[in-house]
Coordinates of C-alpha atoms in Angstrom, one line a residue:
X1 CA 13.8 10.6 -40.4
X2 CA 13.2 14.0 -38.5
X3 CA 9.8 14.5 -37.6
X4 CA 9.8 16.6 -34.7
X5 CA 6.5 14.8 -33.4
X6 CA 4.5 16.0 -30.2
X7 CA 1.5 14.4 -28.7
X8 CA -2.1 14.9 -29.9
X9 CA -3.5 14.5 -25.9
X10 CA -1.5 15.5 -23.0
X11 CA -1.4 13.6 -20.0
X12 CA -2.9 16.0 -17.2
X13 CA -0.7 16.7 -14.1
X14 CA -1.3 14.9 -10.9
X15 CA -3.2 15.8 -7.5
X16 CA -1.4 17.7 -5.3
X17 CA -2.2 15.1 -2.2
X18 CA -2.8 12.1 -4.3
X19 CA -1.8 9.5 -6.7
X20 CA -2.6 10.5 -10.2
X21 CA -6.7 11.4 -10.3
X22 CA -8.5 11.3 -7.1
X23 CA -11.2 10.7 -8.8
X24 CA -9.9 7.0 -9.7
X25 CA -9.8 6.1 -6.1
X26 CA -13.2 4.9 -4.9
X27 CA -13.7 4.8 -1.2
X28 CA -13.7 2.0 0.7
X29 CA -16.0 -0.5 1.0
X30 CA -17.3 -0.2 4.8
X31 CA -17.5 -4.1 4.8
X32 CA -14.0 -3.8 3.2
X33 CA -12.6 -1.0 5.7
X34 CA -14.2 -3.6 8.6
X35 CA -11.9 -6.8 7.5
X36 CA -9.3 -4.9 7.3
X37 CA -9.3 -3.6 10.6
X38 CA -10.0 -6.8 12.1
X39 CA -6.7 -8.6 9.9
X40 CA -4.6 -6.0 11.6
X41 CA -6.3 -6.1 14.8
X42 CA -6.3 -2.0 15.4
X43 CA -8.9 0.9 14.9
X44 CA -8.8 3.0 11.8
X45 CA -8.4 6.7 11.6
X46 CA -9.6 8.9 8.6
X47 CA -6.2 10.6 7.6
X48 CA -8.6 12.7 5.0
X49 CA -6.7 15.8 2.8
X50 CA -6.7 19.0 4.3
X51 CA -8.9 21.8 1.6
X52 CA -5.8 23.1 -0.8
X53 CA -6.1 26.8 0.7
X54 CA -5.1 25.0 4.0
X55 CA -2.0 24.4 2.8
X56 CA 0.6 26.1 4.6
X57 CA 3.8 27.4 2.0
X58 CA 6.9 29.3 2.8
X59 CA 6.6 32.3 0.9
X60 CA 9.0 32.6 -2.3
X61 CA 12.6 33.3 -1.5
X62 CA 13.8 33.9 -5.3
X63 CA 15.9 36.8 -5.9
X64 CA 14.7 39.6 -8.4
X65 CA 18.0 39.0 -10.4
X66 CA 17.6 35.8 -10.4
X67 CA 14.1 35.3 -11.9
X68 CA 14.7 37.9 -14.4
X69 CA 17.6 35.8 -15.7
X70 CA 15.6 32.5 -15.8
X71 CA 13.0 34.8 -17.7
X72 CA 15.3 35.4 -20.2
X73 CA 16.9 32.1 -20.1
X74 CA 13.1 30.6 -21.1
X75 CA 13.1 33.2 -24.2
X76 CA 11.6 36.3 -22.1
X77 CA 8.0 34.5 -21.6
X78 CA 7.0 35.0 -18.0
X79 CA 4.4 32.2 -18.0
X80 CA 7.0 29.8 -18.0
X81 CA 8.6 31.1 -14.7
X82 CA 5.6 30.3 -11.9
X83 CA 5.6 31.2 -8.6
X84 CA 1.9 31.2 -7.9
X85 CA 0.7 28.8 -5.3
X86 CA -1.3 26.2 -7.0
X87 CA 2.3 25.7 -8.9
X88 CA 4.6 25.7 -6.3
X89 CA 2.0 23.4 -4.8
X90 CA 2.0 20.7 -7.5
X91 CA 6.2 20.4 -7.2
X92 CA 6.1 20.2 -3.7
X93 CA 6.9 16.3 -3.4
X94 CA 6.7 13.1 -5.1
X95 CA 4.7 10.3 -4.3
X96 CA 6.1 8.2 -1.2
X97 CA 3.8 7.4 2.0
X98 CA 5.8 10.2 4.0
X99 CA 5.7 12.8 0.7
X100 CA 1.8 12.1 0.7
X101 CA 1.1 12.2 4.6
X102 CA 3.0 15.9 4.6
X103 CA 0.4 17.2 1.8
X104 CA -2.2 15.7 3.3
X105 CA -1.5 17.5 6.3
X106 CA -0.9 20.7 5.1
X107 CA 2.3 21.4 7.2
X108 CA 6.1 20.8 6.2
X109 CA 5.7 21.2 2.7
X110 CA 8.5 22.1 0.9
X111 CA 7.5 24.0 -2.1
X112 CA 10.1 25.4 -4.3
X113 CA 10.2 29.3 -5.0
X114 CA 9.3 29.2 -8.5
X115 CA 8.7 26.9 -11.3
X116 CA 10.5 26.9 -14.5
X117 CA 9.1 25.6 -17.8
X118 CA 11.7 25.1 -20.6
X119 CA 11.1 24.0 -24.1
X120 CA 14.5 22.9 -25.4
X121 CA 17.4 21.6 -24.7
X122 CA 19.5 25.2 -25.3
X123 CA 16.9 26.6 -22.6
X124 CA 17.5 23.9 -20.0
X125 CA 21.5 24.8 -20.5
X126 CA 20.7 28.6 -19.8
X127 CA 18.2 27.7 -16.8
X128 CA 21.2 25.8 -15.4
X129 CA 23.8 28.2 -15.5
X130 CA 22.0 31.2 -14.4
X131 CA 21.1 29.5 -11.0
X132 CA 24.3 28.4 -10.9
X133 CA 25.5 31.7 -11.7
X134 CA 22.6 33.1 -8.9
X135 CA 23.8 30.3 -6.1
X136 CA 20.0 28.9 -6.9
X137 CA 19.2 25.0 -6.5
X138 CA 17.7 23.4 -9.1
X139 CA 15.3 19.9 -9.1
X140 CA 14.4 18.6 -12.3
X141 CA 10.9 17.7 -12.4
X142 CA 9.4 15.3 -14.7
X143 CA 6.3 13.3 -14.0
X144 CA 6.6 14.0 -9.9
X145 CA 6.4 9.9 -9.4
X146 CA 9.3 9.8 -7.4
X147 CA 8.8 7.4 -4.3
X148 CA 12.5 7.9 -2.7
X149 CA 11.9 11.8 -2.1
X150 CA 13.9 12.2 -5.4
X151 CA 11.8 15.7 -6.4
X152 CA 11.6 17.1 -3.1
X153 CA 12.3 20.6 -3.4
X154 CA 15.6 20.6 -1.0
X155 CA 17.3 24.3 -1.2
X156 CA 20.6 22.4 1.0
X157 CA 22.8 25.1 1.4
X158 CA 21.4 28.1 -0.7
X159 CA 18.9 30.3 -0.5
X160 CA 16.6 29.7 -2.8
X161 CA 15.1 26.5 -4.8
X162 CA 13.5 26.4 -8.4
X163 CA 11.5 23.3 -10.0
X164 CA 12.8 22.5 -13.7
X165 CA 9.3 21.1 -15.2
X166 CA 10.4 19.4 -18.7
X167 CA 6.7 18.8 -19.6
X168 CA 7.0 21.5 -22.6
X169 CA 9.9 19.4 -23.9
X170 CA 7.1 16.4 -25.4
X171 CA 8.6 15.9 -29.1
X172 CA 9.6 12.5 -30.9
X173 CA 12.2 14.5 -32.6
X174 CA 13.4 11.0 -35.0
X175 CA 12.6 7.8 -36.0
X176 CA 14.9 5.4 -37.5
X177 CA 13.5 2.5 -38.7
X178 CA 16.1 1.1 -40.3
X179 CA 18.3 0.7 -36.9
X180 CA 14.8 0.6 -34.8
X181 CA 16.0 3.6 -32.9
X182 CA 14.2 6.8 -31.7
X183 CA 15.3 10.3 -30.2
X184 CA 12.8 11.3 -27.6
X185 CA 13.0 14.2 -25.5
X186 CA 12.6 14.0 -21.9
X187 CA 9.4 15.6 -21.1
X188 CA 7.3 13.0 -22.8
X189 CA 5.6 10.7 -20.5
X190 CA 5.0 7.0 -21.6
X191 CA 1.2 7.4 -23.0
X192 CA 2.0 10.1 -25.1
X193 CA 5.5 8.4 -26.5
X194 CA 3.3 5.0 -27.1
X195 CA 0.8 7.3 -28.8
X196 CA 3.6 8.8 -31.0
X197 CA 5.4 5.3 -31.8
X198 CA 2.8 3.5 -32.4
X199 CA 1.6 6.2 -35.2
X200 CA 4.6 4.3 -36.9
X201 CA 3.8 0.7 -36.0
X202 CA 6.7 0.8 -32.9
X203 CA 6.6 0.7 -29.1
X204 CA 9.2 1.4 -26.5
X205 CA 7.4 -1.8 -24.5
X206 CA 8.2 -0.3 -21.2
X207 CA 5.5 -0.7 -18.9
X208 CA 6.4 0.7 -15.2
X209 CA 3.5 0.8 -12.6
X210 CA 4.3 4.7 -12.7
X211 CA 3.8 4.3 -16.5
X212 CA 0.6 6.6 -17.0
X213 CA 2.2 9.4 -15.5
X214 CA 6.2 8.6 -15.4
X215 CA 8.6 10.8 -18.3
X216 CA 11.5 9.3 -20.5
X217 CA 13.9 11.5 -19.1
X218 CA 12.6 10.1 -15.7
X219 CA 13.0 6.9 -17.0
X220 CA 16.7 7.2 -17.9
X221 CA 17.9 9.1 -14.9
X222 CA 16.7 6.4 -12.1
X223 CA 17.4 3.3 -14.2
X224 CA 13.7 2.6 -14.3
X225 CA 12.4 -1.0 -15.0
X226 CA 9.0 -2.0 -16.4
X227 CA 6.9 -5.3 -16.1
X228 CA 7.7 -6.9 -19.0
X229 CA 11.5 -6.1 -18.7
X230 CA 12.2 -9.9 -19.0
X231 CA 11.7 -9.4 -22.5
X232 CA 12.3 -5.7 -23.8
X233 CA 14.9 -5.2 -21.0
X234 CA 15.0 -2.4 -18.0
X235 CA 15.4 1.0 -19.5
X236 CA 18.9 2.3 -18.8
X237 CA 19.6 -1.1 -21.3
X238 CA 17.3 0.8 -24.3
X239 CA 19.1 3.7 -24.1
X240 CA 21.9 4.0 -26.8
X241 CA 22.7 7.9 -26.5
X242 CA 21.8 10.7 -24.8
X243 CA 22.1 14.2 -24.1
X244 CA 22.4 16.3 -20.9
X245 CA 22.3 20.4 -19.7
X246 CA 24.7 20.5 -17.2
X247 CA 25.8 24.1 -15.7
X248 CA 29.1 23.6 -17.4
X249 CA 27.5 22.5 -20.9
X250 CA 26.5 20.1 -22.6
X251 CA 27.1 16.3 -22.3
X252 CA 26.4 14.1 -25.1
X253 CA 27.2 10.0 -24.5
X254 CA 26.8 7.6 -27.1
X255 CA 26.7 7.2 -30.8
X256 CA 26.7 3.4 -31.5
X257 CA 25.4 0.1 -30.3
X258 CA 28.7 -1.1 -28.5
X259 CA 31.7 1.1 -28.2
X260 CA 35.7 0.1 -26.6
X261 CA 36.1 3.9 -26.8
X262 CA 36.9 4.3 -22.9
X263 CA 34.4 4.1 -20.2
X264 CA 30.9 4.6 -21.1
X265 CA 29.9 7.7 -20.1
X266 CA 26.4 7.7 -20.6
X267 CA 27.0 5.7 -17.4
X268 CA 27.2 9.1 -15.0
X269 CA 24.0 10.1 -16.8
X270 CA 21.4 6.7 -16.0
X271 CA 20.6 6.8 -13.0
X272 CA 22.2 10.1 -11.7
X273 CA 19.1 11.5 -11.0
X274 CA 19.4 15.0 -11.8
X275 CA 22.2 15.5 -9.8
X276 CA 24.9 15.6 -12.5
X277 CA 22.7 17.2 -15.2
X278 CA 19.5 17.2 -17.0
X279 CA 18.8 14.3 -19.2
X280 CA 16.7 16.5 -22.3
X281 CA 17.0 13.7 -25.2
X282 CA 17.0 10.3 -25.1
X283 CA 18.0 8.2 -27.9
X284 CA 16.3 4.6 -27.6
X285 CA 15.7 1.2 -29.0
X286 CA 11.9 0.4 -30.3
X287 CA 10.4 -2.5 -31.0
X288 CA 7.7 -3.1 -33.8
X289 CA 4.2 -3.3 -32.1
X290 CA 3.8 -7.1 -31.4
X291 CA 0.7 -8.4 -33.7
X292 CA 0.0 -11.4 -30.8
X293 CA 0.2 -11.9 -27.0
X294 CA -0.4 -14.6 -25.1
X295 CA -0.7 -14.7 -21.0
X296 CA -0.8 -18.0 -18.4
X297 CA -0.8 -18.0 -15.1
X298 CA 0.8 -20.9 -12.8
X299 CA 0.4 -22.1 -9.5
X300 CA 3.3 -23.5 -7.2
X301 CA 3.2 -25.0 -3.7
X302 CA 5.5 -22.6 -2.9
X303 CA 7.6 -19.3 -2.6
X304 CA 10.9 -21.1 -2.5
X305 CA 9.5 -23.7 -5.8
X306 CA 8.5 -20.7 -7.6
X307 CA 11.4 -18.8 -7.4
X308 CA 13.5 -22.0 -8.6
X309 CA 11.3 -22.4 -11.5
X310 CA 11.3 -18.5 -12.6
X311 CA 15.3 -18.8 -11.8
X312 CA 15.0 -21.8 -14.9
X313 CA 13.1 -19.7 -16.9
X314 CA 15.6 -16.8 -16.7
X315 CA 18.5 -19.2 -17.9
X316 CA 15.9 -20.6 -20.6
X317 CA 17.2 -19.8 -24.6
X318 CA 13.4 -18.6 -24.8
X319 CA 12.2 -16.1 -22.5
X320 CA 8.5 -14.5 -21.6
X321 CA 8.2 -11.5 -22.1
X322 CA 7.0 -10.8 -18.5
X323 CA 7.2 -13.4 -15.6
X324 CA 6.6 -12.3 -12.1
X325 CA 6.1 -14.8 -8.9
X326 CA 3.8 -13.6 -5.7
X327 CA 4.2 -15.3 -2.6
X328 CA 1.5 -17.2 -0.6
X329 CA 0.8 -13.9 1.4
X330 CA 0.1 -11.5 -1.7
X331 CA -1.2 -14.5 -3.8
X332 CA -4.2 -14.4 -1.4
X333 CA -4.8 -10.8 -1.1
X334 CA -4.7 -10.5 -4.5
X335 CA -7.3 -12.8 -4.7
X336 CA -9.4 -12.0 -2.5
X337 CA -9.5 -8.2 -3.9
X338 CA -10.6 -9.4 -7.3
X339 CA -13.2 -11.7 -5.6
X340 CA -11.5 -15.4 -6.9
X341 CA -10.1 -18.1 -5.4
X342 CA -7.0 -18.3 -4.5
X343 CA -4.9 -20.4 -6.1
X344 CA -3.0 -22.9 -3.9
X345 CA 0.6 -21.8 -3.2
X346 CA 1.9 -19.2 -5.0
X347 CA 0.6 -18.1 -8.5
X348 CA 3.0 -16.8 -11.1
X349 CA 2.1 -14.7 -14.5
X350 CA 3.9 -15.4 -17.9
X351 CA 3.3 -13.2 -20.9
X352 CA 4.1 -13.2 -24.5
X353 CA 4.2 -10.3 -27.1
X354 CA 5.4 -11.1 -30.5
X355 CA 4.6 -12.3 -33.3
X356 CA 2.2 -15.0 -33.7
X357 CA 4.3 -18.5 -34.3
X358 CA 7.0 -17.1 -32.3
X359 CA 5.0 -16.6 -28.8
X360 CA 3.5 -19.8 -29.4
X361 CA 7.0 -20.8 -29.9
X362 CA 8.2 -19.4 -26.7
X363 CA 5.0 -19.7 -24.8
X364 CA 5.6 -24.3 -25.4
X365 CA 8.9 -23.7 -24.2
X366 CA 8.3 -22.0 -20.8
X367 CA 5.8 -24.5 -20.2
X368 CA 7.8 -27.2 -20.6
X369 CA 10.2 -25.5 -17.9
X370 CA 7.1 -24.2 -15.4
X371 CA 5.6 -27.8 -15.4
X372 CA 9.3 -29.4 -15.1
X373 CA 9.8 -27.3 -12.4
X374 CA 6.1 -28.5 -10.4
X375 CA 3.9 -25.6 -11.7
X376 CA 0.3 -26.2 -12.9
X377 CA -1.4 -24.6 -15.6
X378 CA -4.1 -22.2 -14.9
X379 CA -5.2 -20.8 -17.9
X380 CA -5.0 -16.7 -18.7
X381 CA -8.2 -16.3 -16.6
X382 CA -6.5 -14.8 -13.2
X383 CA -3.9 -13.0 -15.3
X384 CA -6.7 -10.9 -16.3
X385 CA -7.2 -9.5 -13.4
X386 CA -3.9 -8.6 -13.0
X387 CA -3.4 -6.8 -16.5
X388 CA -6.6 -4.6 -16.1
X389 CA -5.7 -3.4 -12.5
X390 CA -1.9 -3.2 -12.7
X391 CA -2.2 0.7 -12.9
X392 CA -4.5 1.1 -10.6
X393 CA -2.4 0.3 -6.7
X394 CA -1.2 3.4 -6.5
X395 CA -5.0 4.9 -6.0
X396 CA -5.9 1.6 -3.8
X397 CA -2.8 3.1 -1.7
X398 CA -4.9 6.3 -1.4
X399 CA -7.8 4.7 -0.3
X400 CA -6.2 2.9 2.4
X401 CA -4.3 5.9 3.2
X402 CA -7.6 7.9 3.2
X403 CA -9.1 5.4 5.5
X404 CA -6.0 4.7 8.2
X405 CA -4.1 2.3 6.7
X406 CA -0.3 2.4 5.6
X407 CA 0.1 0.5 2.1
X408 CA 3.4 1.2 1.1
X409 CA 6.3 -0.3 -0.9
X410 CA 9.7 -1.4 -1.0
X411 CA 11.7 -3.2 -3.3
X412 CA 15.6 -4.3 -3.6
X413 CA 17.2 -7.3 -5.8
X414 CA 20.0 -10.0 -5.1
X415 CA 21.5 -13.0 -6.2
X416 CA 19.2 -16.2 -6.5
X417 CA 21.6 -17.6 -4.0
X418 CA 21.0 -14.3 -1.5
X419 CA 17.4 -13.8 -2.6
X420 CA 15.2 -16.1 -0.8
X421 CA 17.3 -15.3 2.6
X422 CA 16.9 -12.0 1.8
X423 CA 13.1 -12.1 1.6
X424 CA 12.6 -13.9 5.4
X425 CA 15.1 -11.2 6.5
X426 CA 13.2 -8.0 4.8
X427 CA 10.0 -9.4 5.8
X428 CA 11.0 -10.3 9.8
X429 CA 12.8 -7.3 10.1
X430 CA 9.6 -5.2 8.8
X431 CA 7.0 -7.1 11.0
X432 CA 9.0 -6.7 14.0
X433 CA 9.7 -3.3 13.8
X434 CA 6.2 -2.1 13.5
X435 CA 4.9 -4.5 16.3
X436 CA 3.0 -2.6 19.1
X437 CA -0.3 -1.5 20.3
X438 CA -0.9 0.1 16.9
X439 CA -1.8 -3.5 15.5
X440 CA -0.6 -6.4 13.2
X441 CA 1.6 -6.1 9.8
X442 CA 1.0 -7.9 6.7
X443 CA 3.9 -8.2 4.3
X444 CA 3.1 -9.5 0.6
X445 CA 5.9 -10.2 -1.6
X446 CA 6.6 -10.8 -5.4
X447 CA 9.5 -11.5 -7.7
X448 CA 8.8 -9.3 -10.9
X449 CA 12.3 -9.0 -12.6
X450 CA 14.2 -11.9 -13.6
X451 CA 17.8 -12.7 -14.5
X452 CA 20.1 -15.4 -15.4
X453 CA 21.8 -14.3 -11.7
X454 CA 19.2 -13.1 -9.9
X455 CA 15.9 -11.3 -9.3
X456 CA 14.3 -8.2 -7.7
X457 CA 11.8 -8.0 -4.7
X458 CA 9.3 -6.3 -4.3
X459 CA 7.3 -6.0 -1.1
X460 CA 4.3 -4.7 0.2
X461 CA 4.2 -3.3 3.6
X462 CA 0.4 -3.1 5.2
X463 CA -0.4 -1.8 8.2
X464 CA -2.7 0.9 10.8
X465 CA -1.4 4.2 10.8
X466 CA -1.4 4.8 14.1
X467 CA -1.3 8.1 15.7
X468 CA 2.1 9.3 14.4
X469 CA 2.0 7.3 10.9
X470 CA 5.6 9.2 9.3
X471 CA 7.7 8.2 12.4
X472 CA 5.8 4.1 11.7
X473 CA 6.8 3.6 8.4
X474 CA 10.5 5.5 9.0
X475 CA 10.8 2.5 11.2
X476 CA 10.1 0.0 8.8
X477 CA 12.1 1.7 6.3
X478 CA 15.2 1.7 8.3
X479 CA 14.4 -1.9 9.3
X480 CA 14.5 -3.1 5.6
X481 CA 17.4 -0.6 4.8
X482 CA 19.7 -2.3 7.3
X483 CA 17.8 -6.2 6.4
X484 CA 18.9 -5.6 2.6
X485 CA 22.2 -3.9 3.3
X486 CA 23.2 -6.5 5.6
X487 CA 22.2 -9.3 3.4
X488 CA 23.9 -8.4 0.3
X489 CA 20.8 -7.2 -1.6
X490 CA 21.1 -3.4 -3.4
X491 CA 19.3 -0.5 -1.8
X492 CA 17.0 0.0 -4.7
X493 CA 16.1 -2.2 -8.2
X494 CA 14.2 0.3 -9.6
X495 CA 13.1 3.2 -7.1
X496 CA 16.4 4.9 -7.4
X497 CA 18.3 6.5 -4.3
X498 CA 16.9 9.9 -4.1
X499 CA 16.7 10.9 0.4
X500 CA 15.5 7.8 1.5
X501 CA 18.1 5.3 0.4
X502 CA 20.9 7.6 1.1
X503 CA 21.8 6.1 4.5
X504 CA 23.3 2.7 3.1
X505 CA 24.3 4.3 -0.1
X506 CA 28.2 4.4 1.0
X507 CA 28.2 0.7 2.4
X508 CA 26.8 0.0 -1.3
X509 CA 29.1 1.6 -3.1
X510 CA 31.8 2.1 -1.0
X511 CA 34.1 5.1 0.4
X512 CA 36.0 6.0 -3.1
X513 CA 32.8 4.6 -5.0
X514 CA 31.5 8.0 -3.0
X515 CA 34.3 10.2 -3.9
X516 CA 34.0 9.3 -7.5
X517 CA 30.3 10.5 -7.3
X518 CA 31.3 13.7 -5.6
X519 CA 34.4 15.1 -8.4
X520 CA 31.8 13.9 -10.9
X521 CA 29.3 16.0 -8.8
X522 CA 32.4 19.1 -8.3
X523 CA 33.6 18.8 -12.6
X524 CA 30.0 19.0 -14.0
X525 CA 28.0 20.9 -10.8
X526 CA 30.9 23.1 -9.4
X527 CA 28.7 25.1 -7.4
X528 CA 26.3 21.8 -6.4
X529 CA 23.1 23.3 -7.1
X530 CA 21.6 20.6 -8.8
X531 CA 19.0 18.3 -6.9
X532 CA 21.1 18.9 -3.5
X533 CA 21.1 16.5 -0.7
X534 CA 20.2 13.3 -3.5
X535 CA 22.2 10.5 -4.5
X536 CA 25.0 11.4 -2.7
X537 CA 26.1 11.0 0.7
X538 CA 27.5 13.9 2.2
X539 CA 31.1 14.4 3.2
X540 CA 31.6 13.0 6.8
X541 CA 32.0 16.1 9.6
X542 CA 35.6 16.4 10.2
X543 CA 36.4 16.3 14.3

């Protein structure tokens, strides 16, 4: 049924240095700020946010013509083409250590000339082909949670660059319920389409740490994955159909649940990142709201028994719904944040949505596979924890930020027989690359997305700033680049590619994998203005 649905609250837009609220991160603890510094062996330095009006901003490059054709391409309304500061501000960057550590710094920030606001799909399409038409680049801009540098405003080889902000474009535009489908549009972010599904007694069940602020066109064009993806699946696998603006047109993929008609092209749109198009309307697979859910949490003696017993689970008939594995390093920390115990080992977190007999069901099951494999039950107590803070370490990043301290993250994902190499590799290669005088490194580690064939990664990286803290965590991102490139891991699980996983993007995919991306890139960009300098690698110099 049509409904043409939009939100009742709207999510509010994020700080312009920050994660989210600033006022959701709470200082630290001096006692806290004192153990920490000791753990890492090396003085902290307050990287604090410079006042807003410090902020230094090139000043707008867009063309007369060209703003008074995205004017009219937006229906003549000149509120919804910005170019005042606090906008251009706000679209400056995502939300990676060296995005954040420019803001807070005030210099380098790469604001785009203007800021465009369409409403529909047909306005997206015009947006597109004037700056195509104007030699204008163009970043789509959803929820700005990008941790690759996937929003940075990059103008590459023309002269001026615009932000496409979908948040206007917020409707649940259909339900079926007979096929348990629904047509959202891009702009939505995940509170608001929860809010409107489960008005009908559905959910999408997708539950990214980005989730309070994160968009479903977002979602579709880095092939996100949430938390409990073991059991609604990663997001580029809900999506049956979807539509795209492209400066050619429009691109429609999609119409039934399995199709032998040729390649699958909504294939070029997940996970293309803007650069081929902009996702407007997603069509997606819901779920009826579970009416039970059950969590446990397990302890193992180790990394290496955990993983084997999460690999059994993955290959198990009945599946959690989400089943995630910390190692002994994180295990503690985590621990020791909440106040608790640590359990010994490693501890490991099954949940359950569903309904009632069938969680039980499945929750007997992966017991009978955790304790085969040497897991002990805990109970739901430390999972608890876990759900009621899962949100919230993107502000505890802040904090640490705030106070000296680099807490950023990486992930990749392998096959079970690469992935427990792969994790000494990433891990060694990151602690020896930021050894020096600037102090110790801790490097935490969980598995939190499970196959039949393999698993993600997902590490923490904690350490002092240090006096130059962008060109420090370069270092240990180019040490974990090369690790999971040269030990047959992917470049990114979930973060997408955006600028800082373009270096090993040709080793991944290969020299014509590369030239495929690029007459994609030529037949539905010609011009190239969209998202420049993302995704792709760039032509090698000729000699």
């Amino acid at each position: 049924m049509s409904m043409q649905q939009r939100p009742a609250a709207r999510t509010g837009a994020m700080s312009w240095y920050a994660w989210g609220d600033p006022d959701r991160a709470a200082p630290l603890d001096p006692n806290v700020r004192a153990l920490i510094a000791q753990t890492l062996g090396a003085e902290l330095r307050d990287l604090p946010p410079v006042p807003e009006e410090a902020v230094r901003l090139p000043e707008p490059a867009l063309p007369g013509r060209a703003r008074a054709d995205l004017v009219a391409a937006v229906g003549g309304d000149t509120g919804r083409v910005r170019d005042d500061r606090a906008a251009r501000l706000r679209h400056g960057a995502g939300k990676s250590t060296p995005d954040l550590l420019r803001m807070r710094a005030g210099r380098d920030v790469r604001a785009p000339d203007a800021v465009v606001l369409p409403a529909a799909h047909e306005e997206v399409e015009a947006v597109l082909a004037a700056c195509s038409r104007h030699r204008v680049a163009v970043v789509p801009f959803g929820g700005g949670t990008s941790v690759v540098g996937g929003v940075d405003p990059l103008r590459g080889p023309f002269a001026a660059v615009v932000a496409l902000d979908l948040r206007e474009m917020d409707r649940l535009v259909r339900l079926d319920t007979e096929s348990g489908t629904a047509v959202l549009q891009a702009g939505l972010r995940t509170p608001e389409a929860e809010e409107l599904l489960a008005a009908h007694g559905y959910t999408l069940g997708h539950l990214p740490q980005s989730y309070e602020y994160a968009t479903i066109g977002g979602y579709a064009a880095t092939r996100s994955s949430g938390q409990a993806s073991s059991g609604y699946g990663r997001f580029d696998a809900m999506v049956l159909a979807l539509k795209a603006a492209t400066p050619r047109g429009t691109l429609e993929a999609g119409r039934a649940p399995a199709s032998a008609a040729g390649p699958d092209l909504r294939q070029l749109l997940l996970g293309s990142e803007g650069a081929f198009g902009v996702v407007t309307e997603v069509t997606v697979r819901v779920r009826p709201l579970p009416s039970a859910h059950l969590d446990e949490a397990w302890a193992f003696p180790s990394f290496t028994e955990g993983a084997a017993a999460l690999r059994a689970l993955a290959r198990s008939p009945l599946r959690p719904t989400t089943a995630r594995l910390s190692d002994e390093t994180e295990t503690f920390v985590n621990a020791a944040l909440s106040g608790k115990e640590a359990a010994p080992g490693c501890l490991a977190v099954v949940g359950f949505d569903g309904e009632e007999d069938d969680v039980e069901a499945r929750r007997a099951a992966c017991a009978r596979v955790l304790s085969g494999a040497g897991g002990t039950p805990l109970g739901s107590e430390p999972v608890a924890d876990w759900r009621g803070s899962r949100f919230h370490a993107p502000y505890l990043r802040d904090t640490l930020l705030s106070a000296g301290v680099l807490a950023e993250t990486l992930e990749t994902a392998a096959t079970w027989a690469d992935l427990l190499p792969l994790y000494r590799a990433v891990s060694g290669a990151v602690s020896q690359a930021l050894k020096g005088p600037e102090g110790d490194t801790v490097v935490l580690c969980h598995i939190s997305h499970t196959y039949p064939e393999g698993a993600s990664l997902y590490f923490t990286v904690v350490t002092a700033a240090g006096d130059d803290p962008l060109s420090r965590w370069e270092r240990a991102k180019r040490a974990a680049g090369d690790a999971i490139a040269d030990g047959g891991g992917t470049i990114s699980h979930h973060h997408a590619v955006g600028t800082d996983h373009l270096p090993w993007m040709a080793e991944e995919i290969g020299p014509l994998g590369v030239e495929v991306l690029r007459a994609v890139k030529e037949r539905l960009d010609p011009e190239g203005v969209l998202n420049p300098g993302k995704l792709i690698p760039a032509p090698p110099r000729r000699t």
